[in-house]
Amino acid sequence: MQTMTCNDTGKRGLKFLVVDDDQTIRKIMQIQLKIFGLRVDVAHDGVQAVQLVLGCRYDVIFMDIQMPNMNGILAAETIRSHELEHGHAPAYIIATTAGGATPEQCFDAGMNDYLMKPVGFTKVVDVLYQLLFERHSRDKFERELPKCGCCTSCI
């Protein structure tokens, strides 16, 4: 079994994982994300994805549903379990599917969003803006919190 390692090269802090058994889809999404100077790793199935997540912290995971060895639903459940056990901040997991699962199945597995394939460049940009907006809003909120440190009731 080949050991997977994460790619730590990139210009920005956000780290992405693209998981799909279709090499063409992996390559297209990797190119789309690298246009923004983002760090991107790829995996061809759920087993590789879980292995990478065990050694790296990802901000966003684009997860195909129908894959050999371990499907996207089981991979997402395994990743969420690992995050809980180790106290890691959760990754934003996006199901990418051609109809292999319902949105409810994906959300029940811990995924945050559900996209139908093909995932176009516009949708990738929308996800980036949404994530950056949420991060900026959270950071701004945390900077403006009262600094008493005694309780949360003054928030």
CSV table of C-alpha atoms in Angstrom, one decimal:
chain,number,residue,atom,x,y,z
A,1,MET,CA,0.0,0.0,0.0
A,2,GLN,CA,1.4,3.4,-1.0
A,3,THR,CA,1.7,5.9,1.8
A,4,MET,CA,0.0,9.2,1.0
A,5,THR,CA,1.5,12.5,2.1
A,6,CYS,CA,0.1,15.9,2.0
A,7,ASN,CA,1.3,18.7,-0.3
A,8,ASP,CA,2.4,21.7,1.8
A,9,THR,CA,3.3,24.0,-1.1
A,10,GLY,CA,1.0,26.9,-1.9
A,11,LYS,CA,0.6,30.6,-1.5
A,12,ARG,CA,-2.5,30.8,0.7
A,13,GLY,CA,-3.6,29.2,4.0
A,14,LEU,CA,-6.5,27.3,2.7
A,15,LYS,CA,-5.9,23.6,2.0
A,16,PHE,CA,-8.1,21.5,-0.3
A,17,LEU,CA,-8.5,17.8,-1.0
A,18,VAL,CA,-10.1,16.6,-4.2
A,19,VAL,CA,-11.3,13.0,-4.0
A,20,ASP,CA,-12.6,11.3,-7.2
A,21,ASP,CA,-11.9,8.1,-9.0
A,22,ASP,CA,-12.0,9.9,-12.3
A,23,GLN,CA,-8.5,11.2,-13.1
A,24,THR,CA,-9.8,13.9,-15.5
A,25,ILE,CA,-12.1,15.4,-12.8
A,26,ARG,CA,-9.3,15.4,-10.3
A,27,LYS,CA,-7.0,17.2,-12.7
A,28,ILE,CA,-9.6,19.8,-13.7
A,29,MET,CA,-10.5,20.6,-10.1
A,30,GLN,CA,-6.9,20.7,-9.1
A,31,ILE,CA,-6.1,23.2,-11.9
A,32,GLN,CA,-9.2,25.3,-11.0
A,33,LEU,CA,-8.1,25.6,-7.4
A,34,LYS,CA,-4.4,26.2,-8.2
A,35,ILE,CA,-5.4,29.2,-10.3
A,36,PHE,CA,-6.0,30.9,-6.9
A,37,GLY,CA,-2.6,29.7,-5.5
A,38,LEU,CA,-4.3,27.3,-3.2
A,39,ARG,CA,-2.7,24.1,-1.8
A,40,VAL,CA,-4.4,21.1,-3.3
A,41,ASP,CA,-4.0,17.3,-2.7
A,42,VAL,CA,-5.8,14.6,-4.7
A,43,ALA,CA,-7.0,11.1,-3.8
A,44,HIS,CA,-8.6,8.5,-6.1
A,45,ASP,CA,-10.8,6.9,-3.5
A,46,GLY,CA,-12.1,7.1,0.0
A,47,VAL,CA,-9.3,5.0,1.5
A,48,GLN,CA,-6.6,7.4,0.2
A,49,ALA,CA,-8.7,10.4,1.4
A,50,VAL,CA,-9.0,9.0,4.9
A,51,GLN,CA,-5.2,8.3,4.9
A,52,LEU,CA,-4.4,11.9,3.9
A,53,VAL,CA,-6.8,13.3,6.5
A,54,LEU,CA,-5.1,11.3,9.2
A,55,GLY,CA,-1.9,13.2,8.4
A,56,CYS,CA,-3.1,16.6,7.2
A,57,ARG,CA,-5.6,19.3,8.1
A,58,TYR,CA,-7.9,20.2,5.2
A,59,ASP,CA,-10.2,23.2,5.0
A,60,VAL,CA,-12.3,21.9,2.2
A,61,ILE,CA,-12.8,18.4,0.8
A,62,PHE,CA,-14.5,17.8,-2.5
A,63,MET,CA,-15.7,14.2,-2.2
A,64,ASP,CA,-17.0,12.0,-5.0
A,65,ILE,CA,-19.7,9.6,-3.8
A,66,GLN,CA,-19.3,6.6,-6.1
A,67,MET,CA,-15.8,5.3,-5.8
A,68,PRO,CA,-14.1,1.9,-5.5
A,69,ASN,CA,-12.6,0.6,-2.2
A,70,MET,CA,-14.4,3.1,0.0
A,71,ASN,CA,-17.3,5.3,-1.2
A,72,GLY,CA,-17.6,9.0,-0.3
A,73,ILE,CA,-20.4,8.5,2.3
A,74,LEU,CA,-18.2,6.0,4.3
A,75,ALA,CA,-15.1,8.2,3.8
A,76,ALA,CA,-17.0,11.3,5.1
A,77,GLU,CA,-18.3,9.4,8.2
A,78,THR,CA,-14.8,8.1,8.9
A,79,ILE,CA,-13.3,11.6,8.6
A,80,ARG,CA,-15.9,13.1,10.9
A,81,SER,CA,-15.3,10.4,13.5
A,82,HIS,CA,-11.5,11.1,13.3
A,83,GLU,CA,-12.1,14.8,13.8
A,84,LEU,CA,-14.3,14.2,16.8
A,85,GLU,CA,-11.9,11.8,18.4
A,86,HIS,CA,-8.9,14.0,17.9
A,87,GLY,CA,-10.5,17.4,18.5
A,88,HIS,CA,-9.7,18.7,15.1
A,89,ALA,CA,-11.7,21.5,13.6
A,90,PRO,CA,-14.0,20.0,11.0
A,91,ALA,CA,-13.3,20.3,7.3
A,92,TYR,CA,-16.0,21.6,5.0
A,93,ILE,CA,-16.9,18.5,3.0
A,94,ILE,CA,-18.7,18.9,-0.3
A,95,ALA,CA,-20.3,15.9,-2.0
A,96,THR,CA,-19.8,15.8,-5.7
A,97,THR,CA,-22.0,13.3,-7.4
A,98,ALA,CA,-23.7,12.3,-10.6
A,99,GLY,CA,-26.6,11.0,-8.6
A,100,GLY,CA,-25.1,8.2,-6.5
A,101,ALA,CA,-26.6,9.5,-3.3
A,102,THR,CA,-29.4,11.8,-2.1
A,103,PRO,CA,-28.5,15.1,-0.4
A,104,GLU,CA,-30.0,13.7,2.8
A,105,GLN,CA,-27.6,10.8,2.8
A,106,CYS,CA,-24.7,13.1,2.3
A,107,PHE,CA,-25.7,15.5,5.0
A,108,ASP,CA,-26.4,12.5,7.4
A,109,ALA,CA,-22.8,11.4,6.7
A,110,GLY,CA,-21.5,14.8,7.9
A,111,MET,CA,-21.1,16.6,4.6
A,112,ASN,CA,-21.8,20.3,4.4
A,113,ASP,CA,-22.9,20.8,0.8
A,114,TYR,CA,-24.0,18.8,-2.2
A,115,LEU,CA,-23.1,19.5,-5.8
A,116,MET,CA,-24.1,17.7,-8.9
A,117,LYS,CA,-21.4,16.9,-11.4
A,118,PRO,CA,-20.0,18.4,-13.5
A,119,VAL,CA,-18.7,21.0,-10.9
A,120,GLY,CA,-18.0,24.0,-13.0
A,121,PHE,CA,-15.5,26.8,-12.3
A,122,THR,CA,-18.2,29.2,-11.2
A,123,LYS,CA,-19.3,26.8,-8.4
A,124,VAL,CA,-15.7,26.3,-7.2
A,125,VAL,CA,-15.4,30.1,-7.0
A,126,ASP,CA,-18.7,30.3,-5.1
A,127,VAL,CA,-17.4,27.8,-2.6
A,128,LEU,CA,-14.2,29.8,-2.2
A,129,TYR,CA,-16.0,33.0,-1.6
A,130,GLN,CA,-18.4,31.4,0.9
A,131,LEU,CA,-15.6,29.8,2.9
A,132,LEU,CA,-13.6,33.1,2.9
A,133,PHE,CA,-16.6,35.1,3.9
A,134,GLU,CA,-17.4,32.7,6.8
A,135,ARG,CA,-13.8,32.8,7.9
A,136,HIS,CA,-13.6,36.6,7.7
A,137,SER,CA,-16.9,36.9,9.6
A,138,ARG,CA,-15.8,34.5,12.3
A,139,ASP,CA,-12.4,36.1,12.7
A,140,LYS,CA,-14.0,39.6,13.0
A,141,PHE,CA,-16.6,38.3,15.5
A,142,GLU,CA,-13.8,36.7,17.6
A,143,ARG,CA,-11.7,40.0,17.6
A,144,GLU,CA,-14.8,41.9,18.8
A,145,LEU,CA,-15.7,39.6,21.7
A,146,PRO,CA,-15.4,41.1,25.1
A,147,LYS,CA,-12.1,40.2,26.7
A,148,CYS,CA,-13.3,39.6,30.3
A,149,GLY,CA,-12.6,35.9,30.0
A,150,CYS,CA,-14.9,35.1,32.9
A,151,CYS,CA,-18.0,33.9,31.1
A,152,THR,CA,-19.8,33.6,27.8
A,153,SER,CA,-22.9,35.5,29.0
A,154,CYS,CA,-21.4,38.9,28.1
A,155,ILE,CA,-21.0,37.9,24.4
